[in-house]
Short mmCIF file of C-alpha atoms and ligand atoms in Angstrom, two decimals:
data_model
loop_
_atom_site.label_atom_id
_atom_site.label_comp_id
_atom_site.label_asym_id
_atom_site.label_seq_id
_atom_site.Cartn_x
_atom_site.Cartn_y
_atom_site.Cartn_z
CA UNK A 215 35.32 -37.06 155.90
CA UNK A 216 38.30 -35.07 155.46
CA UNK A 217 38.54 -33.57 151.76
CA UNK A 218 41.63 -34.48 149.87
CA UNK A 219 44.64 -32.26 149.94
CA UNK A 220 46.79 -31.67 147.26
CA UNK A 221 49.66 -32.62 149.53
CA UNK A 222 47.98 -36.19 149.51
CA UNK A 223 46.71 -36.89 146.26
CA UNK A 224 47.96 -39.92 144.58
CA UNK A 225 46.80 -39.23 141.00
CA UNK A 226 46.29 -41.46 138.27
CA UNK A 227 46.01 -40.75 134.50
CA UNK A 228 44.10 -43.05 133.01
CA UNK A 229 45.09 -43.45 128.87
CA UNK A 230 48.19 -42.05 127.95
CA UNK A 231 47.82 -40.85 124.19
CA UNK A 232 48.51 -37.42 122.83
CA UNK A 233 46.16 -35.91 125.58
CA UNK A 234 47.21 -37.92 129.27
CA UNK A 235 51.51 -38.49 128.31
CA UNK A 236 52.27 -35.08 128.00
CA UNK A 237 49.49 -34.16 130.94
CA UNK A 238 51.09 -37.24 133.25
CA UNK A 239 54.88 -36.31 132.54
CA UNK A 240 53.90 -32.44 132.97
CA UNK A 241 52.31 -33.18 136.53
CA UNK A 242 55.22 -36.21 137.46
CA UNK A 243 56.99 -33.48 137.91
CA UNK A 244 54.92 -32.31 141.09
CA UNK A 245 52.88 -34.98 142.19
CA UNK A 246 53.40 -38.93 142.40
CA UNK A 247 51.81 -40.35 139.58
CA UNK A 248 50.67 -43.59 137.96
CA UNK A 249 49.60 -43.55 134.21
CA UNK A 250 47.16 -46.39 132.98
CA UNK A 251 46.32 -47.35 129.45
CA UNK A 252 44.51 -50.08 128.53
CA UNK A 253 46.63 -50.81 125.36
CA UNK A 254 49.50 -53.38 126.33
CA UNK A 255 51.29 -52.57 123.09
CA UNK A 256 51.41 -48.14 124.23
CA UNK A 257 52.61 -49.28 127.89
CA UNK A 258 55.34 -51.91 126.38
CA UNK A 259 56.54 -48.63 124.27
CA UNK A 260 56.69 -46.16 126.38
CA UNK A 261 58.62 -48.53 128.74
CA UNK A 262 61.43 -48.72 126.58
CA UNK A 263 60.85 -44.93 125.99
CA UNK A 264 59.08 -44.68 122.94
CA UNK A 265 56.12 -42.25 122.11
CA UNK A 266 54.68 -43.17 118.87
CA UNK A 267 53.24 -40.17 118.64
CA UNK A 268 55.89 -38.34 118.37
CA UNK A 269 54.99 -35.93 121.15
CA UNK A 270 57.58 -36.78 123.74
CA UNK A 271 61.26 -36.86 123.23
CA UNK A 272 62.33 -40.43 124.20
CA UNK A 273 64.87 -38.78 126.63
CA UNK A 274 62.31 -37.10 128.33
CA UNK A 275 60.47 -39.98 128.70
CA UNK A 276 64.14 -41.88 130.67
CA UNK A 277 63.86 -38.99 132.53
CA UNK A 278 61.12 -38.67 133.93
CA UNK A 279 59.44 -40.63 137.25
CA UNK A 280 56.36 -41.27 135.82
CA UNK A 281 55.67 -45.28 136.01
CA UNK A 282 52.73 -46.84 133.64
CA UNK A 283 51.19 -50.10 133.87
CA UNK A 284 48.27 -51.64 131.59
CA UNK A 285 46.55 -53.27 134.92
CA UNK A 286 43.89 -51.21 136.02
CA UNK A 287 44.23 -52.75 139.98
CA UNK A 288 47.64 -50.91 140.29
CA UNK A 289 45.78 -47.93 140.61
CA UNK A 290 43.57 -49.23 143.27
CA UNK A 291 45.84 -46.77 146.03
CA UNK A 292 45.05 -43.31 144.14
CA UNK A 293 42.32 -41.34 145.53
CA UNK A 294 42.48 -38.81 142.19
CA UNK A 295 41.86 -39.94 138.46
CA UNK A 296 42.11 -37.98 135.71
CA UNK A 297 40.61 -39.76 132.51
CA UNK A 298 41.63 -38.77 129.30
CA UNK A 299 40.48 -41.03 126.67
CA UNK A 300 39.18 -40.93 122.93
CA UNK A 301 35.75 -39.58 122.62
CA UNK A 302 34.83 -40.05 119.04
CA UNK A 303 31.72 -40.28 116.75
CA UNK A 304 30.77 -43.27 114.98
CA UNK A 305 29.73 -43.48 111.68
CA UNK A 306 26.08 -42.05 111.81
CA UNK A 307 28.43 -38.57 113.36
CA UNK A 308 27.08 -39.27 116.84
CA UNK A 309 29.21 -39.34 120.05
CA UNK A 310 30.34 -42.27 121.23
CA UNK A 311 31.07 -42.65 124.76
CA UNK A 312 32.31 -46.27 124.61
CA UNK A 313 35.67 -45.37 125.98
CA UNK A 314 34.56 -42.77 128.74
CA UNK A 315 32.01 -45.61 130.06
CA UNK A 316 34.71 -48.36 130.00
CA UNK A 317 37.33 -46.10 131.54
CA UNK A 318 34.88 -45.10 134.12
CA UNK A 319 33.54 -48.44 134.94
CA UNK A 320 37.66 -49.44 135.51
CA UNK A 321 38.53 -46.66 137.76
CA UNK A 322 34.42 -47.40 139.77
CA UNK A 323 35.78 -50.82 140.47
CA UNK A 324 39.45 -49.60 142.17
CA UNK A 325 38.69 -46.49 143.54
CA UNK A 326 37.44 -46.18 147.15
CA UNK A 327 35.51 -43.75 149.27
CA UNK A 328 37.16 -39.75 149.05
CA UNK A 329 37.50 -40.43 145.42
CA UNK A 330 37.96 -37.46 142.98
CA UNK A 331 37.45 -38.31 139.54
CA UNK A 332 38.07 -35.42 136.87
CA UNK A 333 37.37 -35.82 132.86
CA UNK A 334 39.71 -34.52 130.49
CA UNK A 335 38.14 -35.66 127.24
CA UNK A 336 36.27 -33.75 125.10
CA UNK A 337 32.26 -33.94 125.83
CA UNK A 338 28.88 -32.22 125.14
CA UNK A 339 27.82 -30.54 128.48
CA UNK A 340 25.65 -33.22 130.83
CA UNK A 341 28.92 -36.28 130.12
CA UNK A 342 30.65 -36.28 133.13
CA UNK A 343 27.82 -35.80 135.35
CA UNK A 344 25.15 -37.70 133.81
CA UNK A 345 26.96 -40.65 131.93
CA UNK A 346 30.18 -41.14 133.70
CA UNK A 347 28.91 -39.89 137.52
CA UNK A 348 26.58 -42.81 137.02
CA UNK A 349 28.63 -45.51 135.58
CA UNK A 350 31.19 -44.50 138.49
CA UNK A 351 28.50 -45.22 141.28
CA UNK A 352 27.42 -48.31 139.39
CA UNK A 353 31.01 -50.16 139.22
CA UNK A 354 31.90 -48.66 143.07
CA UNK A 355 28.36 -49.21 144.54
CA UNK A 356 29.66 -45.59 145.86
CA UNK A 357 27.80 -42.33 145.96
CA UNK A 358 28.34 -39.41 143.39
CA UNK A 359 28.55 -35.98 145.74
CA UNK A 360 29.04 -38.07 149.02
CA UNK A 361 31.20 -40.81 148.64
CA UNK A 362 33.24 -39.34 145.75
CA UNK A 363 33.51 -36.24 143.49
CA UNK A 364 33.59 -35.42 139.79
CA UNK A 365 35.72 -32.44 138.34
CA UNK A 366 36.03 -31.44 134.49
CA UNK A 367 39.19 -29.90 133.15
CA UNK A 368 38.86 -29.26 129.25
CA UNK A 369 42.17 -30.12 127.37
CA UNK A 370 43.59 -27.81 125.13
CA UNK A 371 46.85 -28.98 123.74
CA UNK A 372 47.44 -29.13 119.82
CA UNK A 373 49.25 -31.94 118.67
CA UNK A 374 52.74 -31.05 117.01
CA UNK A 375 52.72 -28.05 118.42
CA UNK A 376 55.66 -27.52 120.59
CA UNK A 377 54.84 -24.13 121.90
CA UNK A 378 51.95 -24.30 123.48
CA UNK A 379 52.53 -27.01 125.86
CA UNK A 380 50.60 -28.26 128.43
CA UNK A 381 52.12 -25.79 130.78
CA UNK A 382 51.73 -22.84 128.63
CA UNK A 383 47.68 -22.94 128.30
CA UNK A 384 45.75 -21.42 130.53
CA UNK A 385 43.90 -24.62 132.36
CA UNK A 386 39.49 -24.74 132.69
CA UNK A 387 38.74 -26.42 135.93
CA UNK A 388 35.76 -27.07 137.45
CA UNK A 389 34.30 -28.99 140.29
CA UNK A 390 31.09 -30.35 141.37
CA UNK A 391 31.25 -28.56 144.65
CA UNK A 392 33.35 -25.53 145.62
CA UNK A 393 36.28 -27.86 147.24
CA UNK A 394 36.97 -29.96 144.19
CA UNK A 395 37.19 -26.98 142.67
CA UNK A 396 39.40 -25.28 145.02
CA UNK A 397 41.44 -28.39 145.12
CA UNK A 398 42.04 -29.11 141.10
CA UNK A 399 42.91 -24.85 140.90
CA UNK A 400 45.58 -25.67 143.13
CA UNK A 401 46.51 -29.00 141.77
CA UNK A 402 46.58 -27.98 137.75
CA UNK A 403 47.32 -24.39 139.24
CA UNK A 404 51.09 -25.93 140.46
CA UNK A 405 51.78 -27.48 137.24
CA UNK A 406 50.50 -25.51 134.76
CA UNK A 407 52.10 -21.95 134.48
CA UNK A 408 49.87 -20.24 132.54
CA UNK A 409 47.64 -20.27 135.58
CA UNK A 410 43.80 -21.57 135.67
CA UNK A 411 40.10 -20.61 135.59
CA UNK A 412 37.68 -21.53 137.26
CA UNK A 413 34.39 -21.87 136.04
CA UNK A 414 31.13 -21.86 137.88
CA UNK A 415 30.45 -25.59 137.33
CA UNK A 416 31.13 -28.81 135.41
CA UNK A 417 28.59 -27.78 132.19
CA UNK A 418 29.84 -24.85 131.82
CA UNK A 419 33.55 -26.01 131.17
CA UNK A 420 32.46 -28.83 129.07
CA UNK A 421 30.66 -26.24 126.82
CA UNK A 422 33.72 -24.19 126.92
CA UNK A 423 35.59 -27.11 125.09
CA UNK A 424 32.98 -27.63 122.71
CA UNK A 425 32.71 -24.32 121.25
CA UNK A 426 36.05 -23.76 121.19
CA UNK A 427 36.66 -26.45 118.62
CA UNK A 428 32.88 -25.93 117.12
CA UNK A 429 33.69 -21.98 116.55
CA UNK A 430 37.39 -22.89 114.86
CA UNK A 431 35.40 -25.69 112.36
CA UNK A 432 32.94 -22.79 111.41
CA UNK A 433 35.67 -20.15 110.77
CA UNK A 434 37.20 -22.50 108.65
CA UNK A 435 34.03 -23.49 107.20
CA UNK A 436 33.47 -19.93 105.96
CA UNK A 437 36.66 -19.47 104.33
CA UNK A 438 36.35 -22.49 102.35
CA UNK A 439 32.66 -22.01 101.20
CA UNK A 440 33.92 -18.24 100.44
CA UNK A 441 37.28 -20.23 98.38
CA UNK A 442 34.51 -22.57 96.53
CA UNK A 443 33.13 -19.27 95.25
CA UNK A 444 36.34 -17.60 93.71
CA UNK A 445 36.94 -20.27 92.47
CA UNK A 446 34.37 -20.32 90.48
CA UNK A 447 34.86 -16.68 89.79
CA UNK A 448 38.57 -16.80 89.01
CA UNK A 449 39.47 -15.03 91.65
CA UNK A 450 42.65 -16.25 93.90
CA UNK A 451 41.33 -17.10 97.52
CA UNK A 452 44.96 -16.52 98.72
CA UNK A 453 45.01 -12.56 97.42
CA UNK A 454 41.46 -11.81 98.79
CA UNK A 455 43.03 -13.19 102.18
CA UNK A 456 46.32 -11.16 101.75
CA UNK A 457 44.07 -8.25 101.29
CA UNK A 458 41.64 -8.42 103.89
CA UNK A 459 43.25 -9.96 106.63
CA UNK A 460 45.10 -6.09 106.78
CA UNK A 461 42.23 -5.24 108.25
CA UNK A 462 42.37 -5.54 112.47
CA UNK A 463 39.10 -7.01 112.85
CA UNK A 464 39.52 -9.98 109.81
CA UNK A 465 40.04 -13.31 111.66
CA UNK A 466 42.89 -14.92 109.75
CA UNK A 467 41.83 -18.51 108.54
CA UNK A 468 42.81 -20.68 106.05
CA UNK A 469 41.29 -22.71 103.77
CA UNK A 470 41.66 -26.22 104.00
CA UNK A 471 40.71 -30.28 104.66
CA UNK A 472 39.75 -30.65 108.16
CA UNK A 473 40.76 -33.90 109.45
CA UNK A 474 41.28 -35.47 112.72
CA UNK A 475 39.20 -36.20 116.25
CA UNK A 476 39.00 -32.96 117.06
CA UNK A 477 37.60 -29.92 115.04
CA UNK A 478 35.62 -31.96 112.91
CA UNK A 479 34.09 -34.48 115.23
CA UNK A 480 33.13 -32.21 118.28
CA UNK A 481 30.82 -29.77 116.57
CA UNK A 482 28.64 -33.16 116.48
CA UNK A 483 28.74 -33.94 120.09
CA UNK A 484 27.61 -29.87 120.33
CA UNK A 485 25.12 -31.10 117.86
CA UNK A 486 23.44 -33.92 119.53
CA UNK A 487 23.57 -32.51 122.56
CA UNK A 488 21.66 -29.51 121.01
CA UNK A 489 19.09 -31.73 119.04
CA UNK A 490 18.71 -33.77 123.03
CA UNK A 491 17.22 -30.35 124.26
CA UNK A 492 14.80 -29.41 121.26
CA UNK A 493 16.83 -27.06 119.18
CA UNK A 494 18.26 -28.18 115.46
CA UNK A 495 21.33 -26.34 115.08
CA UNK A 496 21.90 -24.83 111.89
CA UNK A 497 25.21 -22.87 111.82
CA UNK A 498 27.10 -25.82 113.54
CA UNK A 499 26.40 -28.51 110.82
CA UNK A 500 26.49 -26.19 107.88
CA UNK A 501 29.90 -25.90 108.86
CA UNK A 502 29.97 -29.53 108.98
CA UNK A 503 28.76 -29.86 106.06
CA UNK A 504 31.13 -27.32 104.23
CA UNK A 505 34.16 -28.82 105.90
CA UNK A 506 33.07 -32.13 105.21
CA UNK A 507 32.90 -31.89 101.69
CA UNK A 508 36.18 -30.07 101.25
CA UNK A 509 37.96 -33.24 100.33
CA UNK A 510 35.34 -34.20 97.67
CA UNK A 511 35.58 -30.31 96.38
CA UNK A 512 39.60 -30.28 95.33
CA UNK A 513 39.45 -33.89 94.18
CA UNK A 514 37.09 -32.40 91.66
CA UNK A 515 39.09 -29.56 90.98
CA UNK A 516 42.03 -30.98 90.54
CA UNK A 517 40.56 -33.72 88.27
CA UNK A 518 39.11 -30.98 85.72
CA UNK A 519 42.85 -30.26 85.49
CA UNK A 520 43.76 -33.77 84.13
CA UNK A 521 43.52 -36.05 81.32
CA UNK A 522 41.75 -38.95 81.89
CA UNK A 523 43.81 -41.80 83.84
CA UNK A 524 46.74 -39.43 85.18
CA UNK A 525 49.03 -40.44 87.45
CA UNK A 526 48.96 -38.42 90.24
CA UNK A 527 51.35 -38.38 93.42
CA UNK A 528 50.17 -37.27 97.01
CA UNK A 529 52.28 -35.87 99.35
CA UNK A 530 51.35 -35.97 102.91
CA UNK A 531 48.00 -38.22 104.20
CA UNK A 532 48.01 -37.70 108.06
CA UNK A 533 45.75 -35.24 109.28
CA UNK A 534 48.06 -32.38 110.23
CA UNK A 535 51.56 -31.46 109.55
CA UNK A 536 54.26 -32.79 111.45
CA UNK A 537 52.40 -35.28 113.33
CA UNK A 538 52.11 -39.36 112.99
CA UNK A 539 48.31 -39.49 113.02
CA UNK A 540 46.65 -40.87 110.26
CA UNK A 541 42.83 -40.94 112.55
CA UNK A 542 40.22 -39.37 110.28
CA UNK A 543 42.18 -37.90 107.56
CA UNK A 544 40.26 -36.11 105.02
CA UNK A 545 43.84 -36.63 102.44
CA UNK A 546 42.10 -40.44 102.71
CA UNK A 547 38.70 -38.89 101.19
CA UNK A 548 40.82 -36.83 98.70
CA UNK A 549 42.77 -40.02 97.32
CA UNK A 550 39.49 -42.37 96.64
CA UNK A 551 37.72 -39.37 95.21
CA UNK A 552 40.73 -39.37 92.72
CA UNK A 553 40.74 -43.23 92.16
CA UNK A 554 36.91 -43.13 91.26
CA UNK A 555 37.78 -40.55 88.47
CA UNK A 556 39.72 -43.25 87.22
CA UNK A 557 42.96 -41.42 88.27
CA UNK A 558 46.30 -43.53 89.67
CA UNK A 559 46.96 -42.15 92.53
CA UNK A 560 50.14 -42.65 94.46
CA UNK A 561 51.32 -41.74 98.37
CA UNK A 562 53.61 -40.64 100.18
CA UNK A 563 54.50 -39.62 103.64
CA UNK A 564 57.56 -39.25 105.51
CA UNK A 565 56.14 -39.49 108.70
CA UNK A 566 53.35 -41.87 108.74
CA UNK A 567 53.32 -45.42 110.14
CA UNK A 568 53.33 -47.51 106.91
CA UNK A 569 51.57 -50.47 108.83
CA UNK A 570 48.87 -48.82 109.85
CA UNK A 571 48.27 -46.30 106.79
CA UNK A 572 47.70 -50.26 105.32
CA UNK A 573 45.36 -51.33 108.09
CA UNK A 574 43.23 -48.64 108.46
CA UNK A 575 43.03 -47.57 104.82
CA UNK A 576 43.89 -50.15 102.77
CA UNK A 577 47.08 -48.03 101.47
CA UNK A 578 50.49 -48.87 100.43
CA UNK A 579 52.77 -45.47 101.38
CA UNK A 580 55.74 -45.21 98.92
CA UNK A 581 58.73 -44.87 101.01
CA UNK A 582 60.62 -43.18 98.17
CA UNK A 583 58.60 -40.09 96.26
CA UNK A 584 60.93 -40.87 92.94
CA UNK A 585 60.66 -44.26 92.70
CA UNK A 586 56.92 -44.03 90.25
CA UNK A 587 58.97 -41.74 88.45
CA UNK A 588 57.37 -38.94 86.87
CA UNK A 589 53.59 -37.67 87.15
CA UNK A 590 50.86 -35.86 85.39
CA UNK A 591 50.39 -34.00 89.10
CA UNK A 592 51.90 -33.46 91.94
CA UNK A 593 49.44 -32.67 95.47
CA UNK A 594 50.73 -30.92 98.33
CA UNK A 595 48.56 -32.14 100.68
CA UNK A 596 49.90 -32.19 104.13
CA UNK A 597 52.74 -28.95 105.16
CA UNK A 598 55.25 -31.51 106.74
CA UNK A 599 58.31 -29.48 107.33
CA UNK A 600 60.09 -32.55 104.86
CA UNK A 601 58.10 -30.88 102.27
CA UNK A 602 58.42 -27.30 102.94
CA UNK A 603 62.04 -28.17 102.49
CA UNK A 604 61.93 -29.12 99.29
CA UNK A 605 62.93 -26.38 96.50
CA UNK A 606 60.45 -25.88 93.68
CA UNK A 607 63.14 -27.68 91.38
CA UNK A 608 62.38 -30.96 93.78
CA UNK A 609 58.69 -30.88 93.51
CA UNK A 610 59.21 -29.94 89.58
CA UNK A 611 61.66 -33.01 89.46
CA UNK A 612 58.42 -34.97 89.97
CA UNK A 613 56.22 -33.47 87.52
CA UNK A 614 56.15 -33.92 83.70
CA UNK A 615 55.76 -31.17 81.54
CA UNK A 616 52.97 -29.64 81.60
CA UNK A 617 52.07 -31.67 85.11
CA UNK A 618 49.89 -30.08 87.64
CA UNK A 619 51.38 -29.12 90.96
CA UNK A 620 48.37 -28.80 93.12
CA UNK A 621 49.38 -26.52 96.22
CA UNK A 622 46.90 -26.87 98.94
CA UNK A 623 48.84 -25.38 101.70
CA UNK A 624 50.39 -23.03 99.93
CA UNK A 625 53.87 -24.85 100.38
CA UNK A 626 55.13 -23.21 96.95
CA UNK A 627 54.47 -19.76 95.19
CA UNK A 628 53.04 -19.50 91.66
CA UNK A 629 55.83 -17.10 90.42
CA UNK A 630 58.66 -19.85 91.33
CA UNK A 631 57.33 -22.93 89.19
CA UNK A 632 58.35 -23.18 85.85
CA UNK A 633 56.43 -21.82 82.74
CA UNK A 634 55.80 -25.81 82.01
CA UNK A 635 54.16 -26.67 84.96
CA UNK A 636 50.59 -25.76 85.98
CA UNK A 637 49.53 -24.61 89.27
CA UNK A 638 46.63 -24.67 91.33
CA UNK A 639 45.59 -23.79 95.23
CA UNK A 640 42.99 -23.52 97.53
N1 LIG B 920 44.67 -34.96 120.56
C1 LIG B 920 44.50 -33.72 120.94
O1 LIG B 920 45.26 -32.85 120.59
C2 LIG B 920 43.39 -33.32 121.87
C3 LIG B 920 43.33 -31.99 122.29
C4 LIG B 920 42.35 -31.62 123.18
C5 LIG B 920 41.43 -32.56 123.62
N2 LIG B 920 41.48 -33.84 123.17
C6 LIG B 920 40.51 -34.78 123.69
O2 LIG B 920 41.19 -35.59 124.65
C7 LIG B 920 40.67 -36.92 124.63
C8 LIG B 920 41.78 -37.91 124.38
O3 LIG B 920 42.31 -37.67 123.07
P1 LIG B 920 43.73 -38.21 122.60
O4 LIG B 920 44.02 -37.52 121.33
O5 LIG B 920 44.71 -38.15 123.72
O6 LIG B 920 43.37 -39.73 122.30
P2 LIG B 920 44.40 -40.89 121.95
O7 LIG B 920 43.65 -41.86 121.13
O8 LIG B 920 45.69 -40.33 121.48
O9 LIG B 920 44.72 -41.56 123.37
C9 LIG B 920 43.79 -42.19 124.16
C10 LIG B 920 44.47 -43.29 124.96
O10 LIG B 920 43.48 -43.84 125.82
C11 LIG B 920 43.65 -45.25 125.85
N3 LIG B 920 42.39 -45.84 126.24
C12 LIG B 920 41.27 -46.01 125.51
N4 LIG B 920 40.31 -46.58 126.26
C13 LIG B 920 40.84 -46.77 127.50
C14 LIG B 920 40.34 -47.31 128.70
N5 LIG B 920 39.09 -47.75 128.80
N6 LIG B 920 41.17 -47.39 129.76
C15 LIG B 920 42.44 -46.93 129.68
N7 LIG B 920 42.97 -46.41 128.56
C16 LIG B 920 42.17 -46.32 127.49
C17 LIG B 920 44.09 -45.60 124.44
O11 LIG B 920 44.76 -46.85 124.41
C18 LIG B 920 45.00 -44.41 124.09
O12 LIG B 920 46.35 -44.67 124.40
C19 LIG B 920 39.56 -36.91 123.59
O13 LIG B 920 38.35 -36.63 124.20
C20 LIG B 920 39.96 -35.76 122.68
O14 LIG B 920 38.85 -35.20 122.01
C21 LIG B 920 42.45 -34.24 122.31
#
């Protein structure tokens, strides 16, 4: 059999959400490509040119050749898949693969002998080849290694972040023999221009991925078990940073909620995937563990602040500034911790869907910050650039006298706010 050439590949990206649109537009500009997502209501958008993530300038999107389609057989001509689709935990923190399986089961039943099949998503080392090798040669009744070929190519984009684009990262690939390797270097290597590595095999990039996002969790992790401490000491995390980050070596993190379906869920797949070989990893789920109480830890602090039944107004609930997505955000955590104190707690967020803040949290996001009036506190929660924006005098507007403004990204500076407000950050 002839291996595939890049001069023949017809390549198909199979889910199109914050990882696969920008990946699919970014390689439509090389390659003839066909993007798949099994959500109807994402291709019926992004057909009339709408990202609802916010990632991808609608006129990019009229520009650009890529088609999409939500029916799987459309792809039944490409002879390279790239599958980039949620890998989550459920809600005992363990990975679940439901997504990888299905998508692999949808490209084993289109895909035909010659077949290259590389994994973008996020997985504990042993995924591709062991879980979606197998449900590949199950659906296609083809062999792994023979018939077709696996290749793993980490994803490192950040969402909302508009420098380091697809094109600017420095691209893992890896094959399960040395052509797929050869051929996805020269493949990612002509669309991304921050060049690519290759790494010895398939485990070794997923690991990469892993501990990429595992190491960033337990930097964080440190800072804010080290900002639990001053705290209690009276000391300012924020001037023991400013301090010793003038030192070369210091690694410059912040304290903070860590949200989202990245940092805080993949130090679990590194987890189980560490507990599935015999060793119980200790550093990894402390981190967790620090990280994961975070939300639970300011809700307390700031409710030692109050009187009972304040009325308290939250600014920001996705997980991240500047982007749409609402997915695992530890604000959510914050705001019921605050309710069970008794607290009223109000939201609001410029750029959140409304609808679905409602469906998948039960909340009702005030469109207008001023329309409660004014509060007992005011939380900066999320660093939207709305909100860094706003002059002290706006946030103050909010407050009553004597209100709280608590700061958690360190949108404000204590020496601005008025002598009748209190403040408070991380
Ligand atoms: N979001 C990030 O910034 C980021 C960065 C690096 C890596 N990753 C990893 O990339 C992967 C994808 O993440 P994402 O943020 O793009 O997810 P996402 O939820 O934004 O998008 C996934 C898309 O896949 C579609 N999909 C789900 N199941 C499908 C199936 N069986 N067939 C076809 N389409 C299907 C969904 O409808 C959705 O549009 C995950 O493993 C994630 O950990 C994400």
């Amino acid at each position: 059999m002839t291996f595939l050439e890049p001069s023949n590949a017809k390549i198909a990206v199979v889910g199109l959400g914050y990882v696969g649109l920008p990946l699919a537009l970014a390689m439509a500009r090389h390659f003839p490509i066909l993007g798949y997502d099994s959500d109807d209501r994402r291709i019926s958008e992004l057909r009339e040119n709408k990202d609802r993530t916010g990632e991808i300038p609608s006129a990019v999107l009229r520009s650009s050749d890529l088609n999409v389609t939500v029916d799987s057989g459309d792809m039944s001509d490409c002879n390279l898949f790239i599958i980039t689709v949620p890998t989550p935990i459920d809600a005992s923190n363990r990975p679940d693969l439901s997504a990888l399986r299905a998508a692999s089961q949808e490209v084993g039943k289109v895909m035909r002998s010659g077949t290259v099949v590389v994994f973008e998503s996020t997985v504990y080392p042993g995924v591709t080849e062991d879980v979606c090798g197998v449900e590949l040669e199950r659906a296609s009744g083809l062999k792994c290694g023979t018939d077709f070929f696996l290749g793993y190519s980490p994803e490192r984009i950040n969402p909302g972040d508009q420098t380091h684009t697809v094109e600017k990262i420095i691209k893992v690939v890896a094959g399960q023999n040395p052509e797929v390797a050869q051929l996805l270097a020269e493949i990612y290597g002509d669309v991304v221009d921050a060049g690519v590595h290759v790494a010895p095999n398939i485990r070794a990039a997923e690991a990469a991925k892993v501990i990429e996002n595992a190491q960033r969790d337990i930097n964080i992790a440190f800072i804010n078990e080290v900002t639990m401490i001053f705290q209690r000491m009276g000391i300012d995390t924020q001037d023991v940073l400013a301090a010793a980050r003038t030192k070369w070596n210091f690694l410059d993190f912040r304290p903070g909620l860590v949200g989202g379906h990245c940092i805080g869920v993949d130090p679990y797949y590194l987890a189980h995937a560490a507990s599935a070989v015999g060793h119980e990893p200790e550093v990894v789920l402390a981190g967790r563990r620090i990280n994961d109480g975070m939300a639970r830890f300011v809700a307390d602090q700031v409710g030692r602040r109050l009187k009972p039944r304040s009325r308290i107004l939250v600014l920001g609930l996705t997980f991240k500034e500047n982007v749409p997505d609402l997915r695992n955000s530890k604000v959510v955590e914050m705001v019921r911790a605050l309710r069970d104190q008794g607290h009223a707690v109000d939201v609001h967020d410029p750029i959140a869907d409304r609808t679905e803040a409602q469906a998948l949290y039960g909340f009702e996001l005030m469109a207008d910050p001023h329309a409660g009036g004014k509060y007992d506190a005011v939380i900066g929660a999320v660093a939207h650039d709305t909100f860094q924006s706003w002059s002290i005098e706006q946030v103050g507007a909010l407050l009553e006298k004597d209100g709280l403004l608590a700061d958690l990204k360190g949108i404000w500076r204590e020496n601005q706010v008025d002598t009748d407000v209190q403040y408070w950050r991380l």
